Coordinates of C-alpha atoms in Angstrom, one line a residue:
Q90 CA -20.2 3.2 -11.5
M91 CA -18.2 5.6 -8.9
Q92 CA -17.1 7.8 -6.6
L93 CA -14.3 9.1 -4.8
V94 CA -14.4 12.1 -2.7
E95 CA -11.0 12.9 -1.8
S96 CA -10.0 16.5 1.6
G97 CA -7.0 17.6 2.9
G98 CA -4.8 18.7 0.3
G99 CA -3.4 21.7 1.3
L100 CA -0.8 24.1 1.8
V101 CA 2.4 23.5 4.4
Q102 CA 5.8 24.1 5.1
A103 CA 8.2 21.7 5.0
G104 CA 8.3 19.1 7.8
E105 CA 5.3 19.7 8.7
S106 CA 2.3 17.4 8.6
L107 CA -1.1 16.5 6.8
T108 CA -4.0 14.0 6.7
L109 CA -5.6 12.6 2.9
S110 CA -8.9 11.0 3.2
C111 CA -10.8 10.0 0.6
A112 CA -14.0 8.3 1.1
A113 CA -15.7 5.7 -2.3
S114 CA -20.0 5.6 -3.2
G115 CA -22.6 4.9 -5.0
T116 CA -20.9 0.9 -6.1
R117 CA -22.7 -2.4 -5.1
F118 CA -19.7 -4.3 -5.5
R119 CA -17.1 -4.5 -2.9
V120 CA -14.3 -2.0 -2.6
N121 CA -11.3 -4.5 -3.0
A122 CA -8.4 -1.8 -2.3
L123 CA -8.0 1.7 -1.5
G124 CA -4.5 3.7 -2.6
W125 CA -3.4 6.6 -3.4
Y126 CA -0.9 7.4 -6.0
R127 CA 0.6 11.4 -7.2
Q128 CA 1.4 13.8 -10.1
A129 CA 3.7 16.6 -10.4
P130 CA 4.6 19.0 -14.0
G131 CA 6.2 17.0 -15.5
K132 CA 6.7 13.6 -14.0
Q133 CA 4.9 10.3 -14.7
R134 CA 1.9 9.0 -12.2
E135 CA 3.3 6.7 -9.4
L136 CA 2.3 5.0 -6.6
V137 CA 2.0 6.6 -2.9
A138 CA 0.3 3.8 -0.9
T139 CA -2.8 1.2 -2.1
I140 CA -4.1 -0.9 1.1
T141 CA -6.5 -4.0 0.5
T142 CA -9.4 -4.4 3.2
G143 CA -6.9 -7.5 5.3
G144 CA -4.8 -4.6 5.4
I145 CA -2.1 -5.4 3.2
T146 CA -0.5 -2.4 2.4
D147 CA 2.3 -1.4 0.1
Y148 CA 4.1 2.1 -0.2
G149 CA 5.9 3.7 -2.8
D150 CA 10.3 3.8 -2.3
S151 CA 9.3 7.5 -1.7
V152 CA 7.1 7.3 0.6
K153 CA 8.1 4.4 3.0
G154 CA 8.6 5.2 6.7
R155 CA 6.9 9.0 5.8
F156 CA 3.3 7.8 5.1
T157 CA 0.9 5.7 6.5
I158 CA -2.4 5.1 4.8
S159 CA -5.4 3.8 6.1
R160 CA -9.0 2.3 6.2
D161 CA -12.3 2.2 7.2
N162 CA -13.5 -1.0 5.5
A163 CA -17.3 -0.3 6.8
K164 CA -17.6 2.9 5.2
N165 CA -15.3 2.4 1.9
T166 CA -12.7 4.9 3.2
V167 CA -9.5 5.4 3.0
Y168 CA -6.7 8.2 5.0
L169 CA -2.6 9.8 4.4
Q170 CA -1.3 10.3 7.3
M171 CA 1.6 11.8 5.9
N172 CA 4.7 13.0 8.3
S173 CA 7.6 15.2 7.3
L174 CA 6.7 16.3 4.1
K175 CA 9.3 17.5 1.8
P176 CA 9.3 19.3 -1.4
E177 CA 9.6 17.0 -3.2
D178 CA 6.1 15.8 -1.9
T179 CA 4.6 18.6 -3.9
A180 CA 1.7 16.7 -6.2
V181 CA -2.0 16.3 -7.2
Y182 CA -3.0 13.0 -5.1
Y183 CA -5.7 10.9 -6.6
C184 CA -7.3 8.5 -4.9
Q185 CA -8.1 4.3 -6.3
G186 CA -10.7 2.9 -5.9
R187 CA -10.7 -1.0 -6.8
L188 CA -13.8 -3.0 -7.1
T189 CA -14.1 -6.9 -7.1
T190 CA -15.2 -6.4 -10.4
G191 CA -11.7 -5.0 -11.7
Y192 CA -13.3 -1.6 -12.3
V193 CA -10.6 1.4 -11.4
G194 CA -12.2 4.7 -10.9
W195 CA -10.1 8.1 -9.2
G196 CA -11.2 11.2 -8.3
Q197 CA -10.7 14.8 -9.4
G198 CA -6.9 14.5 -7.4
T199 CA -6.6 16.9 -4.9
Q200 CA -3.0 19.7 -4.9
V201 CA -0.5 19.0 -1.8
T202 CA 2.4 21.6 -1.6
V203 CA 4.9 21.3 0.1
S204 CA 6.7 24.3 0.2
S205 CA 10.4 25.6 1.5

């Protein structure tokens, strides 16, 4: 019903920055919200950040002040600017899209690894 294509993951050193992108496509319905979640080995999947079409944002406590989420509504694309990265940010990052129908789609996940 919807495809989410991610890019930008990789390996960086602590203190460096990285930007993730995710484009939603393949749906005739509005993507009301786009967001990022992450999951580290042995941990539960947790909220990183979400943003609505109106620009309302929500951040997980662990990334507040360091990460910034933004979107291009015309392209149904969401971005995550990640600054001051820490080793504990290492995880698989998943893109999420929420449609007006209530359907929730997920991307395949992209690995972010932060070394000391």
